Tab-separated table of C-alpha atoms in Angstrom:
chain	number	residue	atom	x	y	z
W	295	MET	CA	-20.041	14.289	24.933
W	296	SER	CA	-18.434	17.838	23.603
W	297	ASP	CA	-17.954	17.051	19.891
W	298	VAL	CA	-14.529	17.606	18.639
W	299	CYS	CA	-14.146	20.648	16.343
W	300	ILE	CA	-11.566	21.323	13.242
W	301	VAL	CA	-9.991	25.173	14.727
W	302	GLY	CA	-8.446	25.753	11.844
W	303	ILE	CA	-5.979	23.840	8.587
W	304	GLY	CA	-2.807	24.071	7.547
W	305	ILE	CA	-1.513	22.320	3.739
W	306	HIS	CA	1.668	21.988	1.966
W	307	PRO	CA	0.783	22.235	-1.962
W	308	PHE	CA	0.464	18.369	-3.271
W	309	GLY	CA	3.119	16.759	-6.696
W	310	ARG	CA	6.197	17.871	-6.859
W	311	THR	CA	9.039	19.841	-4.251
W	312	ASP	CA	12.563	19.605	-5.131
W	313	GLY	CA	14.788	20.629	-2.527
W	314	LEU	CA	11.401	20.864	0.232
W	315	SER	CA	11.297	17.057	2.189
W	316	GLY	CA	8.740	16.054	3.274
W	317	MET	CA	9.016	16.671	6.661
W	318	GLU	CA	9.417	20.382	5.728
W	319	GLN	CA	6.119	20.242	3.959
W	320	GLY	CA	3.674	18.364	6.841
W	321	VAL	CA	6.347	21.561	8.815
W	322	TYR	CA	4.803	24.604	6.976
W	323	SER	CA	1.306	22.698	6.896
W	324	VAL	CA	1.461	22.549	10.589
W	325	GLN	CA	3.023	26.302	10.837
W	326	GLN	CA	-0.367	26.991	8.897
W	327	ALA	CA	-2.876	25.579	10.411
W	328	MET	CA	-1.608	27.152	13.735
W	329	LYS	CA	-2.067	31.163	11.847
W	330	ASP	CA	-5.749	30.038	10.879
W	331	ALA	CA	-6.471	28.560	14.138
W	332	GLY	CA	-4.250	31.420	16.242
W	333	VAL	CA	-2.420	29.644	18.599
W	334	GLU	CA	0.945	29.213	19.026
W	335	TRP	CA	3.297	25.478	19.291
W	336	ALA	CA	2.524	26.346	23.076
W	337	ASP	CA	-0.124	26.051	23.033
W	338	ILE	CA	-0.059	22.297	21.084
W	339	GLN	CA	-0.747	19.317	24.036
W	340	PHE	CA	-0.068	16.614	21.329
W	341	ALA	CA	-0.177	15.641	18.113
W	342	TYR	CA	-0.346	11.825	15.828
W	343	GLY	CA	1.430	12.194	13.055
W	344	ALA	CA	1.241	9.833	9.664
W	345	SER	CA	4.150	9.476	7.226
W	346	ASP	CA	5.145	6.755	4.631
W	347	SER	CA	8.173	6.703	3.588
W	348	ALA	CA	9.585	10.331	4.330
W	349	GLY	CA	10.362	9.884	7.739
W	350	ASN	CA	8.773	9.655	11.739
W	351	PRO	CA	6.719	12.659	12.179
W	352	ASP	CA	7.716	13.193	15.980
W	353	THR	CA	11.027	14.285	14.900
W	354	MET	CA	9.642	17.585	13.676
W	355	VAL	CA	9.432	19.163	17.263
W	356	GLU	CA	12.871	20.403	16.142
W	357	ASN	CA	11.472	22.608	13.723
W	358	LEU	CA	8.559	23.834	15.778
W	359	GLY	CA	9.713	23.077	19.051
W	360	LEU	CA	10.727	21.578	21.667
W	361	THR	CA	8.024	22.565	24.593
W	362	GLY	CA	7.642	18.554	25.449
W	363	MET	CA	4.737	18.017	23.898
W	364	GLN	CA	2.727	14.615	23.851
W	365	PHE	CA	3.956	13.274	19.458
W	366	ILE	CA	2.445	10.056	18.456
W	367	ASN	CA	3.871	7.987	15.616
W	368	VAL	CA	1.156	6.414	12.944
W	369	ARG	CA	1.522	4.249	10.360
W	370	ASN	CA	-1.398	2.907	8.222
W	371	GLY	CA	-1.106	2.141	4.438
W	372	CYS	CA	-3.041	4.807	2.811
W	373	ALA	CA	-5.507	5.098	5.972
W	374	ALA	CA	-2.502	6.302	7.857
W	375	GLY	CA	-3.854	10.458	8.222
W	376	GLY	CA	-7.055	9.008	8.990
W	377	SER	CA	-5.798	6.802	12.153
W	378	ALA	CA	-4.111	10.077	13.220
W	379	LEU	CA	-7.351	12.228	13.354
W	380	PHE	CA	-8.958	9.656	14.662
W	381	SER	CA	-6.582	9.286	17.259
W	382	ALA	CA	-6.358	12.553	17.947
W	383	GLN	CA	-9.861	12.707	17.942
W	384	MET	CA	-10.655	10.198	21.249
W	385	ALA	CA	-7.652	12.393	22.447
W	386	ILE	CA	-9.897	14.558	23.159
W	387	LYS	CA	-12.893	13.403	22.913
W	388	SER	CA	-12.208	11.382	26.711
W	389	GLY	CA	-11.276	14.355	28.231
W	390	GLU	CA	-7.545	14.498	28.389
W	391	PHE	CA	-6.794	17.230	25.952
W	392	ASP	CA	-8.313	20.313	24.690
W	393	LEU	CA	-6.303	20.986	22.024
W	394	GLY	CA	-4.390	18.804	19.853
W	395	LEU	CA	-3.113	18.092	16.138
W	396	ALA	CA	-3.787	15.477	13.577
W	397	VAL	CA	-0.676	16.131	10.585
W	398	GLY	CA	0.289	13.707	7.852
W	399	PHE	CA	3.086	14.440	5.183
W	400	ASP	CA	4.835	12.054	2.547
W	401	LYS	CA	7.418	11.487	-0.767
W	402	HIS	CA	7.193	8.981	-3.005
W	403	PRO	CA	10.110	8.869	-5.462
W	404	ARG	CA	8.478	8.943	-9.051
W	405	GLY	CA	6.473	5.971	-10.825
W	406	ALA	CA	4.225	3.399	-9.297
W	407	PHE	CA	4.918	2.216	-5.259
W	408	ASN	CA	6.813	-0.420	-4.626
W	409	ALA	CA	5.518	-2.422	-2.814
W	410	LEU	CA	8.101	-5.564	-1.226
W	411	PRO	CA	5.860	-8.982	-1.094
W	412	SER	CA	7.315	-9.408	2.227
W	413	GLU	CA	5.915	-6.141	3.892
W	414	TYR	CA	2.473	-8.314	2.831
W	415	ASN	CA	2.889	-11.608	4.331
W	416	LEU	CA	2.970	-13.103	0.304
W	417	PRO	CA	5.492	-15.476	-1.016
W	418	GLU	CA	8.363	-14.049	-2.789
W	419	TRP	CA	8.140	-15.557	-6.289
W	420	TYR	CA	3.791	-13.155	-6.059
W	421	GLY	CA	6.926	-10.146	-7.054
W	422	GLU	CA	8.768	-11.433	-9.155
W	423	ALA	CA	6.187	-13.054	-10.884
W	424	GLY	CA	4.908	-8.858	-11.184
W	425	TYR	CA	1.979	-9.831	-9.529
W	426	MET	CA	3.522	-6.013	-6.544
W	427	ILE	CA	0.948	-3.816	-8.524
W	428	THR	CA	-1.439	-1.606	-7.094
W	429	THR	CA	-2.682	-0.290	-10.493
W	430	GLN	CA	-3.143	-4.106	-11.795
W	431	PHE	CA	-5.141	-4.851	-8.926
W	432	PHE	CA	-7.055	-1.816	-9.574
W	433	ALA	CA	-8.088	-2.724	-13.146
W	434	ALA	CA	-9.311	-5.872	-12.762
W	435	LYS	CA	-11.105	-4.676	-9.754
W	436	VAL	CA	-13.475	-2.780	-11.589
W	437	THR	CA	-12.825	-4.639	-14.891
W	438	ARG	CA	-15.202	-6.930	-12.512
W	439	TYR	CA	-17.002	-4.194	-11.234
W	440	MET	CA	-17.654	-2.463	-14.638
W	441	HIS	CA	-19.107	-6.096	-16.246
W	442	GLU	CA	-21.625	-6.443	-13.058
W	443	HIS	CA	-23.064	-3.728	-13.161
W	444	GLY	CA	-22.578	-2.268	-16.697
W	445	ILE	CA	-20.373	0.898	-16.143
W	446	SER	CA	-18.814	2.485	-19.239
W	447	PRO	CA	-15.451	3.027	-20.453
W	448	THR	CA	-16.238	7.020	-21.216
W	449	SER	CA	-17.923	7.251	-17.702
W	450	LEU	CA	-14.374	6.083	-16.070
W	451	GLY	CA	-13.293	9.403	-18.086
W	452	ARG	CA	-16.081	11.403	-17.037
W	453	VAL	CA	-14.708	10.685	-13.623
W	454	ALA	CA	-11.218	12.134	-14.582
W	455	GLU	CA	-12.019	15.155	-17.295
W	456	LYS	CA	-14.243	16.675	-13.909
W	457	ALA	CA	-11.312	16.700	-11.572
W	458	PHE	CA	-9.110	17.599	-13.233
W	459	ARG	CA	-11.944	20.329	-14.551
W	460	ASN	CA	-12.347	21.072	-10.030
W	461	ALA	CA	-8.231	20.964	-9.899
W	462	VAL	CA	-7.587	24.429	-11.713
W	463	HIS	CA	-9.366	26.564	-8.721
W	464	ALA	CA	-7.695	24.383	-5.917
W	465	PRO	CA	-4.695	25.742	-5.048
W	466	HIS	CA	-2.722	22.741	-3.352
W	467	ALA	CA	-4.049	20.559	-6.030
W	468	TRP	CA	-0.489	18.828	-8.692
W	469	ARG	CA	-2.363	18.482	-12.647
W	470	ARG	CA	-4.467	22.282	-12.823
W	471	GLU	CA	-4.516	22.395	-16.770
W	472	PRO	CA	-8.341	20.726	-17.711
W	473	VAL	CA	-7.592	17.315	-20.364
W	474	ASP	CA	-11.046	17.217	-22.443
W	475	LEU	CA	-12.569	13.921	-22.451
W	476	GLU	CA	-11.400	12.617	-26.122
W	477	THR	CA	-8.033	13.169	-25.271
W	478	ILE	CA	-8.381	11.017	-21.609
W	479	MET	CA	-10.051	8.082	-23.846
W	480	ASN	CA	-7.261	8.392	-26.313
W	481	ALA	CA	-4.530	8.310	-23.967
W	482	PRO	CA	-2.606	5.093	-23.322
W	483	LEU	CA	-3.412	2.598	-21.586
W	484	VAL	CA	-1.406	1.613	-17.834
W	485	SER	CA	-2.914	-1.150	-17.337
W	486	ASP	CA	-6.561	-1.933	-19.005
W	487	PRO	CA	-9.451	0.011	-19.448
W	488	TYR	CA	-7.448	2.451	-17.601
W	489	THR	CA	-5.612	5.305	-19.535
W	490	LYS	CA	-2.930	7.075	-17.712
W	491	TYR	CA	-5.193	9.925	-16.989
W	492	MET	CA	-7.337	7.820	-14.600
W	493	PHE	CA	-4.987	6.650	-12.684
W	494	CYS	CA	-2.962	8.819	-9.620
W	495	SER	CA	0.399	9.065	-8.732
W	496	PRO	CA	2.291	9.151	-5.709
W	497	ALA	CA	3.030	12.204	-4.990
W	498	GLU	CA	4.445	15.174	-1.827
W	499	GLY	CA	2.477	17.169	0.431
W	500	GLY	CA	1.331	18.036	3.761
W	501	VAL	CA	-1.493	18.567	5.571
W	502	ALA	CA	-1.897	19.354	9.043
W	503	LEU	CA	-5.265	20.397	11.448
W	504	ILE	CA	-5.532	21.168	14.298
W	505	LEU	CA	-8.339	19.828	16.980
W	506	ALA	CA	-9.976	21.331	19.771
W	507	SER	CA	-12.558	20.606	22.263
W	508	GLU	CA	-16.123	22.431	21.709
W	509	LYS	CA	-14.924	24.604	24.960
W	510	LYS	CA	-11.868	25.195	23.402
W	511	ALA	CA	-13.227	26.267	20.380
W	512	ARG	CA	-15.531	28.486	21.517
W	513	GLU	CA	-12.263	30.011	23.683
W	514	LEU	CA	-10.535	30.542	20.139
W	515	GLY	CA	-13.690	33.034	19.042
W	516	LYS	CA	-13.316	31.442	15.681
W	517	PRO	CA	-15.944	29.597	13.164
W	518	PHE	CA	-14.265	25.681	13.761
W	519	ILE	CA	-16.283	22.943	12.126
W	520	ARG	CA	-17.380	19.829	14.004
W	521	LEU	CA	-16.408	16.069	13.493
W	522	LYS	CA	-19.326	14.446	14.283
W	523	ALA	CA	-17.730	11.220	13.426
W	524	ALA	CA	-14.008	9.864	12.409
W	525	THR	CA	-13.859	6.258	11.900
W	526	MET	CA	-11.599	3.387	10.652
W	527	ARG	CA	-12.294	0.045	9.435
W	528	THR	CA	-10.275	-2.706	8.518
W	529	ARG	CA	-11.954	-6.110	6.128
W	530	PRO	CA	-14.371	-8.054	5.946
W	531	PRO	CA	-14.478	-11.658	4.516
W	532	GLY	CA	-14.519	-11.737	1.155
W	533	SER	CA	-13.127	-8.418	-0.007
W	534	PHE	CA	-11.611	-8.049	-2.979
W	535	GLU	CA	-8.178	-6.203	-2.000
W	536	VAL	CA	-4.758	-5.084	-3.255
W	537	PHE	CA	-2.274	-7.986	-4.251
W	538	ALA	CA	-4.718	-10.537	-3.177
W	539	PRO	CA	-2.888	-14.292	-4.896
W	540	SER	CA	-6.220	-15.575	-4.700
W	541	ILE	CA	-9.595	-14.508	-3.714
W	542	ASP	CA	-12.673	-15.608	-2.211
W	543	ILE	CA	-16.072	-17.136	-4.938
W	544	LYS	CA	-18.297	-15.977	-2.509
W	545	ARG	CA	-18.435	-12.028	-2.314
W	546	GLY	CA	-18.649	-10.287	0.452
W	547	GLY	CA	-18.484	-6.380	2.202
W	548	SER	CA	-15.488	-3.988	2.409
W	549	ALA	CA	-13.494	-2.511	5.011
W	550	THR	CA	-15.055	0.443	3.221
W	551	ASN	CA	-18.338	-0.749	3.707
W	552	ILE	CA	-18.082	-0.873	7.385
W	553	ALA	CA	-16.375	2.212	7.963
W	554	SER	CA	-19.277	4.035	5.850
W	555	ARG	CA	-21.806	2.298	8.152
W	556	ASP	CA	-20.401	2.913	11.158
W	557	ALA	CA	-19.168	6.866	10.630
W	558	PHE	CA	-23.073	7.420	9.487
W	559	ALA	CA	-24.186	5.663	12.387
W	560	ILE	CA	-22.690	8.002	14.781
W	561	ALA	CA	-22.757	10.714	12.965
W	562	GLY	CA	-27.327	10.111	13.267
W	563	ILE	CA	-28.128	10.877	9.294
W	564	GLY	CA	-27.478	9.318	6.150
W	565	PRO	CA	-25.866	9.982	2.931
W	566	GLN	CA	-28.920	11.396	1.772
W	567	ASP	CA	-27.540	14.178	4.231
W	568	ILE	CA	-24.320	15.057	2.964
W	569	ALA	CA	-24.239	18.092	0.916
W	570	VAL	CA	-19.939	16.959	-0.472
W	571	ALA	CA	-17.709	14.352	-0.767
W	572	GLN	CA	-14.159	13.735	-0.797
W	573	LEU	CA	-13.492	10.001	-2.077
W	574	GLN	CA	-11.033	7.588	-2.219
W	575	ASP	CA	-10.255	7.913	-6.392
W	576	THR	CA	-7.191	6.693	-7.100
W	577	GLU	CA	-7.940	5.321	-9.741
W	578	ALA	CA	-11.623	6.638	-12.103
W	579	GLY	CA	-12.699	3.335	-11.101
W	580	ALA	CA	-12.232	3.717	-7.308
W	581	GLU	CA	-14.063	6.923	-7.087
W	582	ILE	CA	-17.258	4.653	-9.615
W	583	MET	CA	-16.417	2.003	-6.967
W	584	HIS	CA	-16.971	3.987	-3.748
W	585	MET	CA	-19.456	6.388	-4.561
W	586	ALA	CA	-21.867	3.025	-4.035
W	587	GLU	CA	-19.482	1.672	-1.486
W	588	ASN	CA	-20.563	4.180	0.731
W	589	GLY	CA	-24.028	4.554	0.496
W	590	PHE	CA	-24.790	7.731	-2.558
W	591	CYS	CA	-26.072	5.242	-4.972
W	592	LYS	CA	-26.687	1.477	-6.079
W	593	ASP	CA	-24.174	-0.207	-7.585
W	594	GLY	CA	-24.816	0.931	-11.550
W	595	GLU	CA	-26.731	4.085	-10.662
W	596	GLN	CA	-23.546	5.208	-11.443
W	597	GLU	CA	-23.780	5.200	-15.305
W	598	ALA	CA	-26.753	7.696	-14.877
W	599	TRP	CA	-25.315	10.112	-12.379
W	600	LEU	CA	-21.557	10.588	-14.528
W	601	ALA	CA	-24.181	11.566	-17.375
W	602	GLU	CA	-25.887	13.867	-15.845
W	603	GLY	CA	-23.668	15.447	-13.482
W	604	ARG	CA	-25.248	14.194	-11.371
W	605	THR	CA	-21.027	14.921	-8.488
W	606	GLU	CA	-20.251	18.046	-10.406
W	607	ILE	CA	-19.840	20.720	-8.311
W	608	GLY	CA	-23.516	23.386	-8.414
W	609	SER	CA	-25.219	19.292	-8.583
W	610	GLN	CA	-26.346	17.106	-6.427
W	611	LEU	CA	-23.493	15.419	-4.815
W	612	PRO	CA	-20.488	17.235	-5.802
W	613	VAL	CA	-17.174	14.326	-5.292
W	614	ASN	CA	-13.359	15.616	-5.094
W	615	THR	CA	-14.361	19.306	-5.615
W	616	ASP	CA	-10.169	19.907	-5.704
W	617	GLY	CA	-9.685	17.368	-8.117
W	618	GLY	CA	-8.770	14.466	-5.788
W	619	CYS	CA	-6.025	11.833	-6.009
W	620	LEU	CA	-6.535	12.442	-9.582
W	621	ALA	CA	-5.692	16.273	-9.879
W	622	CYS	CA	-3.601	16.016	-6.220
W	623	GLY	CA	-1.675	13.051	-6.833
W	624	GLU	CA	-0.940	11.108	-3.118
W	625	PRO	CA	1.603	11.363	-0.296
W	626	ILE	CA	-0.039	8.274	1.409
W	627	GLY	CA	0.445	9.987	5.170
W	628	ALA	CA	-0.698	13.095	3.455
W	629	SER	CA	-3.813	11.730	1.404
W	630	GLY	CA	-6.357	11.929	3.920
W	631	LEU	CA	-6.536	14.412	5.458
W	632	ARG	CA	-6.185	16.620	2.181
W	633	GLN	CA	-9.597	15.002	1.441
W	634	VAL	CA	-10.655	16.561	5.249
W	635	TYR	CA	-8.805	19.782	4.526
W	636	GLU	CA	-10.738	20.471	1.735
W	637	ASN	CA	-14.087	20.190	3.276
W	638	VAL	CA	-13.330	22.338	5.994
W	639	VAL	CA	-11.934	25.029	2.848
W	640	GLN	CA	-16.126	23.638	1.722
W	641	LEU	CA	-17.926	24.146	4.836
W	642	ARG	CA	-16.546	27.621	5.921
W	643	GLY	CA	-17.493	28.817	2.547
W	644	ASP	CA	-13.271	29.542	0.967
W	645	GLY	CA	-14.088	27.283	-2.154
W	646	GLY	CA	-13.788	30.330	-4.853
W	647	GLY	CA	-13.949	28.932	-7.639
W	648	ARG	CA	-15.357	25.734	-6.672
W	649	GLN	CA	-16.918	26.282	-3.907
W	650	VAL	CA	-20.037	24.234	-3.748
W	651	PRO	CA	-23.066	26.064	-3.675
W	652	ASN	CA	-25.762	26.941	-1.259
W	653	ASN	CA	-23.802	27.034	2.118
W	654	PRO	CA	-23.063	22.801	2.215
W	655	LYS	CA	-23.383	22.677	6.094
W	656	THR	CA	-22.560	18.538	5.940
W	657	ALA	CA	-18.792	17.051	4.609
W	658	TYR	CA	-17.709	13.681	3.955
W	659	SER	CA	-14.770	12.091	3.889
W	660	HIS	CA	-13.615	8.307	2.494
W	661	VAL	CA	-9.391	6.778	1.954
W	662	TYR	CA	-9.170	3.318	1.068
W	663	GLY	CA	-6.487	0.811	0.618
W	664	ALA	CA	-4.198	-2.229	1.478
W	665	PRO	CA	-4.203	-4.135	2.683
W	666	GLY	CA	-8.406	-4.152	3.255
W	667	VAL	CA	-8.030	-0.385	5.256
W	668	SER	CA	-10.858	2.773	5.247
W	669	ALA	CA	-10.303	5.700	7.833
W	670	VAL	CA	-14.276	8.147	7.238
W	671	THR	CA	-15.361	11.522	8.303
W	672	ILE	CA	-18.101	13.060	8.649
W	673	LEU	CA	-18.148	17.075	9.494
W	674	GLU	CA	-20.987	19.404	10.091
W	675	ARG	CA	-20.296	22.696	10.557
Y	254	MET	CA	13.201	-25.856	-15.752
Y	255	ARG	CA	12.258	-25.830	-12.004
Y	256	PRO	CA	8.738	-23.715	-11.171
Y	257	ILE	CA	9.447	-19.986	-9.003
Y	258	ALA	CA	9.215	-21.180	-6.161
Y	259	GLU	CA	8.622	-24.320	-4.146
Y	260	GLY	CA	5.642	-25.917	-3.764
Y	261	LEU	CA	3.336	-23.896	-5.311
Y	262	PHE	CA	2.631	-27.281	-8.174
Y	263	THR	CA	1.671	-30.314	-7.306
Y	264	ASP	CA	4.330	-33.147	-9.143
Y	265	GLU	CA	2.317	-34.508	-11.819
Y	266	MET	CA	1.552	-34.207	-15.282
Y	267	PRO	CA	0.090	-32.105	-15.961
Y	268	PRO	CA	0.232	-30.024	-12.766
Y	269	ARG	CA	-2.106	-28.424	-10.807
Y	270	LEU	CA	-1.317	-25.750	-9.003
Y	271	VAL	CA	-1.914	-26.338	-4.572
Y	272	GLY	CA	-3.814	-23.987	-2.672
Y	273	GLY	CA	-4.183	-24.667	0.916
Y	274	ARG	CA	-7.547	-25.532	2.864
Y	275	HIS	CA	-8.020	-24.404	6.343
Y	276	LEU	CA	-8.986	-27.595	8.466
Y	277	THR	CA	-12.226	-25.222	10.422
Y	278	THR	CA	-13.479	-23.671	8.108
Y	279	GLY	CA	-12.599	-25.245	4.726
Y	280	ARG	CA	-12.146	-22.235	3.251
Y	281	ILE	CA	-9.588	-22.676	0.182
Y	282	VAL	CA	-6.986	-20.098	-0.836
Y	283	PHE	CA	-3.851	-20.004	-3.045
Y	284	PRO	CA	-1.087	-20.204	-2.319
Y	285	CYS	CA	-1.174	-22.453	0.034
Y	286	PRO	CA	-0.002	-19.875	3.449
Y	287	PRO	CA	3.305	-21.661	5.416
Y	288	GLY	CA	2.051	-22.568	9.281
Y	289	LYS	CA	-0.074	-25.468	10.317
Y	290	ALA	CA	-3.710	-23.916	9.724
Y	291	TYR	CA	-4.056	-24.562	5.751
Y	292	GLU	CA	-3.624	-28.520	4.434
Y	293	PRO	CA	-2.068	-28.556	1.105
Y	294	TYR	CA	-4.798	-28.595	-1.516
Y	295	PRO	CA	-4.274	-29.292	-4.725
Y	296	LEU	CA	-6.805	-26.523	-7.203
Y	297	GLY	CA	-9.216	-28.265	-10.259
Y	298	ARG	CA	-6.972	-27.419	-13.845
Y	299	SER	CA	-10.224	-25.385	-15.890
Y	300	GLY	CA	-12.659	-22.126	-14.696
Y	301	THR	CA	-13.396	-18.945	-15.919
Y	302	VAL	CA	-12.068	-15.801	-16.654
Y	303	TRP	CA	-13.261	-13.730	-13.478
Y	304	SER	CA	-11.397	-10.819	-14.327
Y	305	TYR	CA	-8.475	-9.584	-15.723
Y	306	THR	CA	-6.267	-6.577	-17.113
Y	307	ILE	CA	-2.974	-5.673	-19.139
Y	308	GLN	CA	-0.067	-4.637	-17.644
Y	309	ARG	CA	1.357	-2.260	-19.944
Y	310	TYR	CA	4.648	-1.085	-17.723
Y	311	ARG	CA	8.026	-3.095	-16.773
Y	312	PRO	CA	6.937	-3.928	-13.563
Y	313	LYS	CA	10.269	-2.593	-10.843
Y	314	SER	CA	12.724	-4.492	-9.626
Y	315	PRO	CA	13.170	-6.011	-6.794
Y	316	PRO	CA	10.832	-7.673	-6.838
Y	317	TYR	CA	10.009	-8.571	-10.663
Y	318	LEU	CA	12.404	-10.815	-12.510
Y	319	GLY	CA	11.196	-10.999	-16.351
Y	320	PRO	CA	12.940	-9.925	-18.859
Y	321	GLU	CA	13.821	-6.502	-19.467
Y	322	ALA	CA	12.760	-6.139	-22.649
Y	323	PHE	CA	9.076	-6.166	-21.692
Y	324	ARG	CA	6.062	-6.734	-23.828
Y	325	PRO	CA	2.759	-6.053	-22.159
Y	326	TRP	CA	1.140	-9.271	-20.764
Y	327	PRO	CA	-2.230	-9.448	-19.482
Y	328	VAL	CA	-2.744	-11.295	-15.420
Y	329	ALA	CA	-5.991	-12.555	-14.803
Y	330	TYR	CA	-8.786	-13.910	-11.772
Y	331	VAL	CA	-9.653	-17.304	-12.957
Y	332	GLU	CA	-12.426	-18.885	-10.823
Y	333	LEU	CA	-11.836	-22.388	-10.189
Y	334	PRO	CA	-16.035	-23.511	-9.246
Y	335	GLY	CA	-16.391	-24.851	-5.770
Y	336	GLU	CA	-12.548	-23.649	-5.036
Y	337	VAL	CA	-11.446	-20.212	-4.951
Y	338	ILE	CA	-11.126	-17.566	-7.803
Y	339	VAL	CA	-6.471	-17.218	-8.269
Y	340	GLU	CA	-4.416	-14.480	-9.738
Y	341	ALA	CA	-2.642	-16.040	-12.643
Y	342	ARG	CA	-1.326	-14.560	-16.511
Y	343	LEU	CA	-3.246	-15.910	-19.722
Y	344	THR	CA	-1.649	-17.022	-22.291
Y	345	ASN	CA	-2.010	-18.152	-25.977
Y	346	VAL	CA	-4.371	-16.157	-26.123
Y	347	ALA	CA	-5.001	-12.281	-28.120
Y	348	PHE	CA	-5.727	-9.346	-25.757
Y	349	GLU	CA	-9.228	-8.667	-27.548
Y	350	ASP	CA	-10.121	-12.551	-27.040
Y	351	ILE	CA	-9.893	-11.860	-23.218
Y	352	LYS	CA	-14.065	-11.969	-22.253
Y	353	ILE	CA	-14.883	-12.426	-18.733
Y	354	GLY	CA	-16.314	-15.892	-18.298
Y	355	MET	CA	-14.337	-16.828	-20.768
Y	356	PRO	CA	-12.963	-21.127	-20.296
Y	357	VAL	CA	-9.695	-21.565	-18.741
Y	358	GLU	CA	-7.063	-24.193	-18.166
Y	359	LEU	CA	-3.999	-24.469	-16.504
Y	360	VAL	CA	-0.708	-24.493	-18.251
Y	361	GLN	CA	3.335	-23.466	-17.130
Y	362	ILE	CA	5.629	-20.916	-18.463
Y	363	PRO	CA	8.527	-19.194	-18.836
Y	364	LEU	CA	8.767	-15.842	-16.488
Y	365	ASP	CA	10.983	-14.855	-19.384
Y	366	PRO	CA	10.250	-16.866	-22.651
Y	367	ASP	CA	13.558	-16.084	-24.676
Y	368	ALA	CA	15.884	-17.632	-21.643
Y	369	PRO	CA	16.209	-21.058	-21.881
Y	370	ASP	CA	16.765	-21.635	-17.877
Y	371	SER	CA	14.015	-19.359	-17.069
Y	372	VAL	CA	12.297	-20.436	-13.875
Y	373	LEU	CA	8.152	-21.113	-14.716
Y	374	ILE	CA	5.502	-19.187	-13.524
Y	375	PRO	CA	1.316	-20.197	-13.820
Y	376	ALA	CA	-0.903	-19.336	-16.004
Y	377	PHE	CA	-3.842	-19.618	-17.994
Y	378	GLN	CA	-5.223	-21.200	-21.935
Y	379	PRO	CA	-8.679	-21.138	-23.349
Y	380	VAL	CA	-10.214	-24.307	-23.080
Y	381	GLY	CA	-9.006	-26.899	-26.048
Y	382	ASP	CA	-5.550	-24.757	-27.411
Y	383	LYS	CA	-2.313	-27.502	-27.101
Y	384	GLN	CA	0.558	-25.839	-24.667
């Protein structure tokens, strides 16, 4: 079976764009991606579109052209973008199509996500008592993890500091001012042990990726990136997820464990072969825990990794080279595709001030979200 | 004062939380899910703090029904030995005194401490404290 290739990428800058709907930001990213690939809308045979709260993606054909093409909407929590990408690559792998689009966009109100119990199969009292709050879960999860594996609050601060430092060089990032460790550590607490710089914010943005069969990619005649693996998985027994009134005493693995393991198996490589990684960092501790959950280190080793700067650009495994969710914010439908966008930029060598040195050949991306879903991709140049 | 929801507590004094026990696997969860797969299962009143955080900002309404005037509160996951780990407030403890592993026991507290007719929610307090 031939590889699926990414032949075009486009992004609408993340953050806040008043006067532009989420959909319009998605359309903008599609136009950028088509320009990048050197294709026209009429060439695109199919699309998978992801949005959580900015409208039905398929309605963007009104802006892009009524060509009659197939357009399927994807709504899959934080894995929506990953699910769109997975579906798009399957459409090409199957031989049904040669050229298609995965697009994600979103636009969320300010403040924390406002989830309702009924959307998550939970009783109303759970929300009335004040527990439908993602930040609470993330804080409780990392508190336990730090206790079990000897991770210090300073390590949380180092992750945030790195994010803002990397984002300075990422034009699509939202928060592009460096913030020093002391400021991060002394900022107001949101949910202990996290200060306000250690959480990402809901945001806006759009990302589009043009996918092609290997044959089509060669016809287009541009350098292309191979999508070696794309997986989306749900949770195993004993996992600890967002919005959990109770958890099992017998602890189990996570959706991330499964998505990661299967992606490496499909790609035929291991964590040691990855040159750059984008790991879900909706809060600083998530990046730390996800380093281990994705197999890049053992539980507890992150303390030394961060102190030694081993996830910095230019070191052993650069992580979140565009500042991740911490600096870009999280438009749910677009967030997972942003990671893939950034990986394509890195593999093409177009990262400018944030470019990973020595011509990286492999890149990894990972998202995680409620109610226990994860999506992973592995790219190769 | 009445509980925030029906079926959350047993009717005895002091009350216990009502979990659910899966009829075939024996897995215990909280609260007891609707449907026929789980039977109501009163949980032990004592356990240890498994993890915790402090909620420092007012949750959005809806769905939050707590008072408009917000004071931060601690929320924990409490391990009830041999049963399940449940999420609930902590009470009668200073934030800086909360430790993973500390023994706690179930009490009921008002969602709004200043309202005379507030609903009651589950909470855990350090063992030995008077309610």
